[in-house]
Tab-separated table of C-alpha atoms in Angstrom:
chain	number	residue	atom	x	y	z
A	1	UNK	CA	6.802	-4.190	23.732
A	2	UNK	CA	10.943	-4.723	25.008
A	3	UNK	CA	12.041	-6.127	21.751
A	4	UNK	CA	10.578	-2.963	19.814
A	5	UNK	CA	12.852	-0.812	22.049
A	6	UNK	CA	15.947	-2.838	21.631
A	7	UNK	CA	15.643	-2.710	18.166
A	8	UNK	CA	14.944	1.272	18.361
A	9	UNK	CA	17.313	1.771	20.716
A	10	UNK	CA	20.203	-0.433	18.317
A	11	UNK	CA	18.439	1.504	14.719
A	12	UNK	CA	19.204	4.922	17.055
A	13	UNK	CA	22.788	3.681	18.522
A	14	UNK	CA	24.057	1.953	14.690
A	15	UNK	CA	23.179	4.971	12.772
A	16	UNK	CA	24.828	6.936	16.154
A	17	UNK	CA	28.241	5.225	15.191
A	18	UNK	CA	28.318	5.278	11.599
A	19	UNK	CA	27.649	9.454	11.047
A	20	UNK	CA	30.138	10.037	14.132
A	21	UNK	CA	32.696	7.342	13.520
A	22	UNK	CA	36.009	8.753	12.232
A	23	UNK	CA	37.345	4.649	11.716
A	24	UNK	CA	36.361	3.182	8.766
A	25	UNK	CA	35.753	-0.204	11.113
A	26	UNK	CA	33.638	1.721	13.230
A	27	UNK	CA	32.089	2.874	10.835
A	28	UNK	CA	31.423	-0.817	9.348
A	29	UNK	CA	30.072	-1.902	12.716
A	30	UNK	CA	27.121	0.943	12.771
A	31	UNK	CA	26.610	-0.243	9.631
A	32	UNK	CA	26.221	-3.724	10.564
A	33	UNK	CA	24.419	-2.610	13.987
A	34	UNK	CA	21.824	-1.032	11.846
A	35	UNK	CA	21.305	-4.182	9.355
A	36	UNK	CA	20.834	-6.450	12.192
A	37	UNK	CA	18.530	-3.832	14.316
A	38	UNK	CA	15.625	-3.636	11.337
A	39	UNK	CA	15.850	-8.128	10.469
A	40	UNK	CA	13.643	-8.837	13.333
A	41	UNK	CA	11.301	-5.807	12.238
A	42	UNK	CA	10.434	-7.111	8.759
A	43	UNK	CA	10.374	-10.916	9.382
A	44	UNK	CA	8.324	-9.679	12.844
A	45	UNK	CA	4.493	-11.312	11.000
A	46	UNK	CA	5.877	-14.471	10.051
A	47	UNK	CA	4.541	-14.365	6.311
A	48	UNK	CA	7.037	-16.324	3.955
A	49	UNK	CA	6.993	-12.407	1.692
A	50	UNK	CA	8.152	-10.760	4.771
A	51	UNK	CA	10.717	-14.220	5.432
A	52	UNK	CA	12.101	-13.702	1.911
A	53	UNK	CA	12.221	-9.869	2.159
A	54	UNK	CA	14.307	-10.193	5.807
A	55	UNK	CA	16.762	-13.222	3.647
A	56	UNK	CA	17.487	-10.523	0.529
A	57	UNK	CA	17.778	-7.447	2.949
A	58	UNK	CA	20.263	-9.691	4.868
A	59	UNK	CA	22.260	-10.937	2.085
A	60	UNK	CA	22.623	-7.821	0.038
A	61	UNK	CA	23.451	-5.540	3.331
A	62	UNK	CA	25.629	-8.277	3.785
A	63	UNK	CA	27.778	-7.779	0.739
A	64	UNK	CA	27.804	-4.488	1.345
A	65	UNK	CA	29.208	-4.504	4.158
A	66	UNK	CA	31.887	-6.407	2.688
A	67	UNK	CA	32.800	-4.721	0.078
A	68	UNK	CA	32.664	-1.721	2.197
A	69	UNK	CA	35.135	-3.972	4.723
A	70	UNK	CA	37.537	-4.736	1.583
A	71	UNK	CA	37.263	-1.254	-0.132
A	72	UNK	CA	39.107	0.788	3.682
A	73	UNK	CA	41.225	-1.866	3.996
A	74	UNK	CA	42.539	-1.413	0.830
A	75	UNK	CA	42.804	2.263	1.097
A	76	UNK	CA	44.957	1.232	4.589
A	77	UNK	CA	47.296	-1.041	2.589
A	78	UNK	CA	47.965	1.641	0.290
A	79	UNK	CA	48.339	4.809	2.375
A	80	UNK	CA	48.689	3.129	6.143
A	81	UNK	CA	45.477	4.436	7.917
A	82	UNK	CA	42.121	4.286	8.529
A	83	UNK	CA	40.487	7.415	8.603
A	84	UNK	CA	37.176	8.539	6.540
A	85	UNK	CA	38.016	11.777	5.625
A	86	UNK	CA	42.131	10.386	3.763
A	87	UNK	CA	39.726	7.376	0.996
A	88	UNK	CA	42.715	8.726	-1.844
A	89	UNK	CA	43.349	5.595	-3.214
A	90	UNK	CA	41.028	5.114	-7.102
A	91	UNK	CA	40.004	1.550	-7.051
A	92	UNK	CA	39.246	1.682	-3.509
A	93	UNK	CA	36.576	4.726	-4.313
A	94	UNK	CA	35.054	3.115	-6.871
A	95	UNK	CA	35.349	-0.220	-4.614
A	96	UNK	CA	32.554	2.260	-1.574
A	97	UNK	CA	31.261	4.173	-4.328
A	98	UNK	CA	29.046	0.411	-5.086
A	99	UNK	CA	29.413	-0.982	-1.928
A	100	UNK	CA	27.190	2.637	-0.471
A	101	UNK	CA	25.622	2.180	-4.231
A	102	UNK	CA	24.431	-1.343	-2.735
A	103	UNK	CA	23.327	-0.424	0.568
A	104	UNK	CA	21.127	2.148	-0.323
A	105	UNK	CA	19.898	0.726	-3.273
A	106	UNK	CA	21.219	2.799	-6.141
A	107	UNK	CA	20.540	1.964	-9.138
A	108	UNK	CA	22.019	-0.871	-10.989
A	109	UNK	CA	21.843	-2.090	-7.355
A	110	UNK	CA	18.615	-1.141	-6.904
A	111	UNK	CA	17.103	-4.244	-7.124
A	112	UNK	CA	16.808	-5.467	-3.418
A	113	UNK	CA	14.465	-2.357	-2.183
A	114	UNK	CA	10.863	-2.693	-4.675
A	115	UNK	CA	10.928	-6.367	-2.826
A	116	UNK	CA	11.882	-5.832	0.584
A	117	UNK	CA	9.452	-2.457	1.105
A	118	UNK	CA	6.651	-4.979	-0.401
A	119	UNK	CA	7.861	-7.685	2.173
A	120	UNK	CA	7.647	-5.635	5.043
A	121	UNK	CA	4.874	-3.488	6.643
A	122	UNK	CA	4.132	-0.053	6.517
A	123	UNK	CA	6.771	1.575	9.592
A	124	UNK	CA	9.196	-1.190	8.695
A	125	UNK	CA	8.848	0.453	4.766
A	126	UNK	CA	9.467	4.059	6.405
A	127	UNK	CA	12.051	2.586	8.663
A	128	UNK	CA	14.112	1.220	5.812
A	129	UNK	CA	13.871	4.169	3.255
A	130	UNK	CA	13.991	7.598	5.299
A	131	UNK	CA	16.276	6.132	8.720
A	132	UNK	CA	17.883	3.194	7.261
A	133	UNK	CA	19.667	5.676	4.217
A	134	UNK	CA	21.221	8.305	6.335
A	135	UNK	CA	24.296	6.006	7.549
A	136	UNK	CA	25.378	6.041	3.628
A	137	UNK	CA	24.712	9.135	2.908
A	138	UNK	CA	26.595	10.473	5.824
A	139	UNK	CA	29.454	8.507	4.736
A	140	UNK	CA	28.809	9.205	1.364
A	141	UNK	CA	29.133	12.975	2.436
A	142	UNK	CA	32.489	12.550	4.313
A	143	UNK	CA	33.996	10.774	1.894
A	144	UNK	CA	32.853	13.042	-0.655
A	145	UNK	CA	36.327	15.175	-2.189
A	146	UNK	CA	37.139	11.902	-2.897
A	147	UNK	CA	34.817	10.235	-4.918
A	148	UNK	CA	34.653	9.886	-9.212
A	149	UNK	CA	32.116	12.420	-10.620
A	150	UNK	CA	31.401	10.715	-13.426
A	151	UNK	CA	30.780	7.493	-12.464
A	152	UNK	CA	28.088	8.565	-9.324
A	153	UNK	CA	26.392	11.253	-12.313
A	154	UNK	CA	25.539	7.622	-14.665
A	155	UNK	CA	24.182	6.147	-11.709
A	156	UNK	CA	22.397	9.069	-10.303
A	157	UNK	CA	20.826	9.719	-14.031
A	158	UNK	CA	20.167	5.332	-14.681
A	159	UNK	CA	18.772	5.740	-10.664
A	160	UNK	CA	16.131	8.268	-11.745
A	161	UNK	CA	15.229	6.574	-15.161
A	162	UNK	CA	14.596	3.488	-13.368
A	163	UNK	CA	12.883	4.416	-10.165
A	164	UNK	CA	10.134	6.140	-12.648
A	165	UNK	CA	10.176	3.737	-15.612
A	166	UNK	CA	9.150	0.622	-13.339
A	167	UNK	CA	7.053	2.490	-11.165
A	168	UNK	CA	5.207	3.194	-14.152
A	169	UNK	CA	3.186	-0.375	-14.426
A	170	UNK	CA	3.108	-0.768	-10.374
A	171	UNK	CA	-0.435	-1.097	-8.291
A	172	UNK	CA	1.736	-2.305	-5.440
A	173	UNK	CA	1.536	1.451	-3.260
A	174	UNK	CA	4.858	0.532	-1.323
A	175	UNK	CA	6.609	-0.598	-4.644
A	176	UNK	CA	5.949	2.828	-6.163
A	177	UNK	CA	6.737	4.533	-3.187
A	178	UNK	CA	10.251	2.001	-3.332
A	179	UNK	CA	10.701	3.401	-6.684
A	180	UNK	CA	10.207	6.575	-6.010
A	181	UNK	CA	13.073	6.772	-3.317
A	182	UNK	CA	15.666	5.167	-6.009
A	183	UNK	CA	14.946	7.896	-8.485
A	184	UNK	CA	15.249	10.713	-5.025
A	185	UNK	CA	18.615	9.262	-4.037
A	186	UNK	CA	19.695	9.345	-7.996
A	187	UNK	CA	18.957	13.124	-7.345
A	188	UNK	CA	21.468	12.919	-4.565
A	189	UNK	CA	23.496	11.241	-5.449
A	190	UNK	CA	24.413	13.669	-8.860
A	191	UNK	CA	25.435	16.311	-6.439
A	192	UNK	CA	27.390	14.849	-3.817
A	193	UNK	CA	30.401	15.854	-5.492
A	194	UNK	CA	29.629	19.072	-6.291
A	195	UNK	CA	27.533	20.557	-3.186
A	196	UNK	CA	27.200	17.829	-0.127
A	197	UNK	CA	25.366	20.303	1.545
A	198	UNK	CA	22.473	19.978	-1.454
A	199	UNK	CA	22.430	16.343	-1.079
A	200	UNK	CA	21.979	16.962	2.597
A	201	UNK	CA	18.943	19.412	2.716
A	202	UNK	CA	17.952	17.218	-0.336
A	203	UNK	CA	17.949	14.025	2.102
A	204	UNK	CA	16.398	15.626	4.712
A	205	UNK	CA	13.138	17.178	2.739
A	206	UNK	CA	12.996	13.192	0.511
A	207	UNK	CA	12.183	11.873	4.505
A	208	UNK	CA	9.771	14.947	5.691
A	209	UNK	CA	7.525	13.680	2.488
A	210	UNK	CA	7.643	10.391	3.072
A	211	UNK	CA	8.101	9.252	5.964
A	212	UNK	CA	3.778	11.811	5.749
A	213	UNK	CA	2.855	9.475	2.994
A	214	UNK	CA	3.821	6.448	4.952
A	215	UNK	CA	2.535	7.279	8.451
A	216	UNK	CA	-0.566	8.904	6.315
A	217	UNK	CA	-0.843	5.304	4.469
A	218	UNK	CA	-0.453	3.462	7.482
A	219	UNK	CA	-3.434	5.216	9.459
A	220	UNK	CA	-5.059	4.570	6.204
A	221	UNK	CA	-4.478	0.797	5.906
A	222	UNK	CA	-4.187	1.250	1.917
A	223	UNK	CA	-1.315	-1.230	-0.108
A	224	UNK	CA	-3.092	-0.975	-3.088
A	225	UNK	CA	-4.049	1.382	-5.387
A	226	UNK	CA	-7.553	-0.259	-5.208
A	227	UNK	CA	-8.376	0.373	-1.684
A	228	UNK	CA	-6.585	3.691	-1.168
A	229	UNK	CA	-9.858	4.171	-3.893
A	230	UNK	CA	-12.031	4.261	-1.354
A	231	UNK	CA	-10.415	5.444	1.450
A	232	UNK	CA	-11.512	9.057	1.198
A	233	UNK	CA	-14.591	8.051	3.124
A	234	UNK	CA	-12.661	6.971	6.049
A	235	UNK	CA	-10.653	10.310	6.464
A	236	UNK	CA	-11.742	13.038	4.150
A	237	UNK	CA	-9.465	15.733	4.983
A	238	UNK	CA	-6.206	13.645	5.965
A	239	UNK	CA	-6.838	11.676	1.722
A	240	UNK	CA	-6.761	15.606	0.462
A	241	UNK	CA	-3.048	16.525	2.177
A	242	UNK	CA	-2.215	13.181	0.955
A	243	UNK	CA	-2.676	14.558	-3.001
A	244	UNK	CA	-0.487	17.519	-1.944
A	245	UNK	CA	2.189	15.605	0.076
A	246	UNK	CA	2.259	13.684	-3.518
A	247	UNK	CA	3.045	16.599	-5.258
A	248	UNK	CA	4.996	17.885	-3.327
A	249	UNK	CA	6.922	14.503	-3.990
A	250	UNK	CA	7.096	14.680	-7.314
A	251	UNK	CA	8.715	18.322	-6.462
A	252	UNK	CA	6.081	20.869	-8.010
A	253	UNK	CA	6.652	24.332	-7.707
A	254	UNK	CA	4.861	25.368	-4.510
A	255	UNK	CA	5.251	22.531	-2.509
A	256	UNK	CA	8.010	21.377	-0.739
A	257	UNK	CA	10.125	19.075	-3.197
A	258	UNK	CA	10.732	21.892	-5.342
A	259	UNK	CA	12.917	23.064	-3.469
A	260	UNK	CA	16.299	20.513	-3.476
A	261	UNK	CA	15.242	19.842	-7.588
A	262	UNK	CA	15.679	23.462	-8.402
A	263	UNK	CA	18.525	24.151	-6.105
A	264	UNK	CA	20.708	20.929	-7.972
A	265	UNK	CA	19.499	21.909	-11.719
A	266	UNK	CA	20.707	25.581	-10.283
A	267	UNK	CA	23.715	24.166	-8.764
A	268	UNK	CA	24.665	21.569	-12.290
A	269	UNK	CA	24.379	24.764	-14.114
A	270	UNK	CA	26.724	26.516	-12.354
A	271	UNK	CA	28.911	23.270	-13.184
A	272	UNK	CA	28.680	23.052	-16.712
A	273	UNK	CA	26.369	20.532	-16.566
A	274	UNK	CA	23.645	21.751	-18.004
A	275	UNK	CA	22.765	18.873	-20.345
A	276	UNK	CA	22.281	16.352	-17.665
A	277	UNK	CA	20.526	19.298	-15.449
A	278	UNK	CA	17.994	19.410	-18.070
A	279	UNK	CA	17.900	14.958	-18.359
A	280	UNK	CA	17.516	14.289	-15.160
A	281	UNK	CA	14.469	16.727	-14.873
A	282	UNK	CA	12.757	15.185	-17.635
A	283	UNK	CA	13.853	11.825	-16.237
A	284	UNK	CA	11.631	12.802	-13.019
A	285	UNK	CA	8.774	13.640	-15.109
A	286	UNK	CA	8.131	10.065	-15.572
A	287	UNK	CA	8.283	9.999	-11.508
A	288	UNK	CA	5.208	12.890	-12.070
A	289	UNK	CA	3.248	10.198	-13.812
A	290	UNK	CA	3.112	7.508	-10.720
A	291	UNK	CA	2.379	10.871	-8.436
A	292	UNK	CA	-0.355	11.796	-10.297
A	293	UNK	CA	-1.604	8.512	-10.759
A	294	UNK	CA	-1.496	7.686	-6.789
A	295	UNK	CA	-2.859	10.619	-6.041
A	296	UNK	CA	-5.922	10.589	-8.487
A	297	UNK	CA	-6.616	7.181	-7.110
A	298	UNK	CA	-6.795	9.182	-3.381
A	299	UNK	CA	-8.864	11.986	-4.010
A	300	UNK	CA	-10.205	12.194	-7.458
A	301	UNK	CA	-11.596	8.744	-7.961
A	302	UNK	CA	-15.494	10.136	-6.955
A	303	UNK	CA	-18.049	7.683	-6.659
A	304	UNK	CA	-19.381	6.472	-8.988
A	305	UNK	CA	-17.467	4.544	-9.212
A	306	UNK	CA	-16.535	0.605	-9.804
A	307	UNK	CA	-14.428	-1.187	-6.970
A	308	UNK	CA	-15.772	-4.369	-5.882
A	309	UNK	CA	-14.632	-3.000	-2.246
A	310	UNK	CA	-17.337	-1.806	0.495
A	311	UNK	CA	-16.626	1.510	1.414
A	312	UNK	CA	-15.021	2.263	4.716
A	313	UNK	CA	-16.500	3.716	7.865
A	314	UNK	CA	-15.564	7.907	8.532
A	315	UNK	CA	-13.966	7.028	11.532
A	316	UNK	CA	-13.865	10.003	14.503
A	317	UNK	CA	-10.462	9.174	16.239
A	318	UNK	CA	-8.733	12.431	15.333
A	319	UNK	CA	-5.638	12.247	13.460
A	320	UNK	CA	-1.611	11.697	14.937
A	321	UNK	CA	-0.150	15.220	15.622
A	322	UNK	CA	2.976	13.811	13.954
A	323	UNK	CA	1.085	13.300	10.881
A	324	UNK	CA	-0.531	16.939	10.803
A	325	UNK	CA	3.252	18.306	11.556
A	326	UNK	CA	4.549	16.375	8.685
A	327	UNK	CA	1.726	17.340	6.369
A	328	UNK	CA	2.177	20.665	6.947
A	329	UNK	CA	6.420	20.483	6.815
A	330	UNK	CA	6.436	18.846	3.735
A	331	UNK	CA	4.057	21.065	1.871
A	332	UNK	CA	4.612	24.444	2.460
A	333	UNK	CA	8.679	24.982	3.695
A	334	UNK	CA	9.353	26.737	-0.291
A	335	UNK	CA	9.175	30.120	1.005
A	336	UNK	CA	12.370	29.444	3.919
A	337	UNK	CA	14.379	28.282	0.570
A	338	UNK	CA	16.475	32.343	0.845
A	339	UNK	CA	17.613	30.733	4.294
């Protein structure tokens, strides 16, 4: 417990340092604290796969940190100041964009993310796909005026495409969620130059829905599609809500997940990028397919179906309040969109 407390405090501390910093060095230090604090949580189970995941994570994050430091130094070399909001040197902007893309797992630097998520336990996976994405997104938000729109749009469309395509033939739930995270990051990256606030809104809502999904799966202990098929006997109501949360992640209209997509498409059409909006919307249909497959396995496959697993006993232990709140928030928030 003491170790866990130390790691949790370090993660909160690193995130806070990065978000509140004005100087590049402090931002970098916060990212480093974050990386070092999450590593023991990934490798905790001492399974070879977990150790491998931790190693992969460490190597990619170290490379990204080095690139980030390099871009800020090049910028300071040319402009003479270390202020985050004053990133004006174009090569530095390009290097910074690629460094943050490696940090986030944005395509074409997305390869480490599914592997690491597959090796980590579900709660650590939740941290990796939500809290650890906040500092790089905050840096993108702060430097958004000086970033290159063409590069970001290209990366965003590539992310949405790859996140959709590569998630199609997966059976491991954590890998499916990793690819869903990559395609959501595509939606965030495409709008960050034009309306950074929408990127943050998209990130918050994505965090809500992903947290609801991960915690639900954690309480039903489902890791593969075949084990997801038999969890409905354990907690039927929770699984029915998981169905809605997954559809919300896919971005279907009456649910929360539709709100950021709708606003982003609207903003893109305002920027005369209707064709880009069309492409990215069509690519998110790929994501809809595997969310529907997850939802189908979770709730629609009722007996008699042929899985060679024992059915689980229904538990009487109440669902955790946080899961209930998160699930309601990730399905019912669309009416607040005017605000």
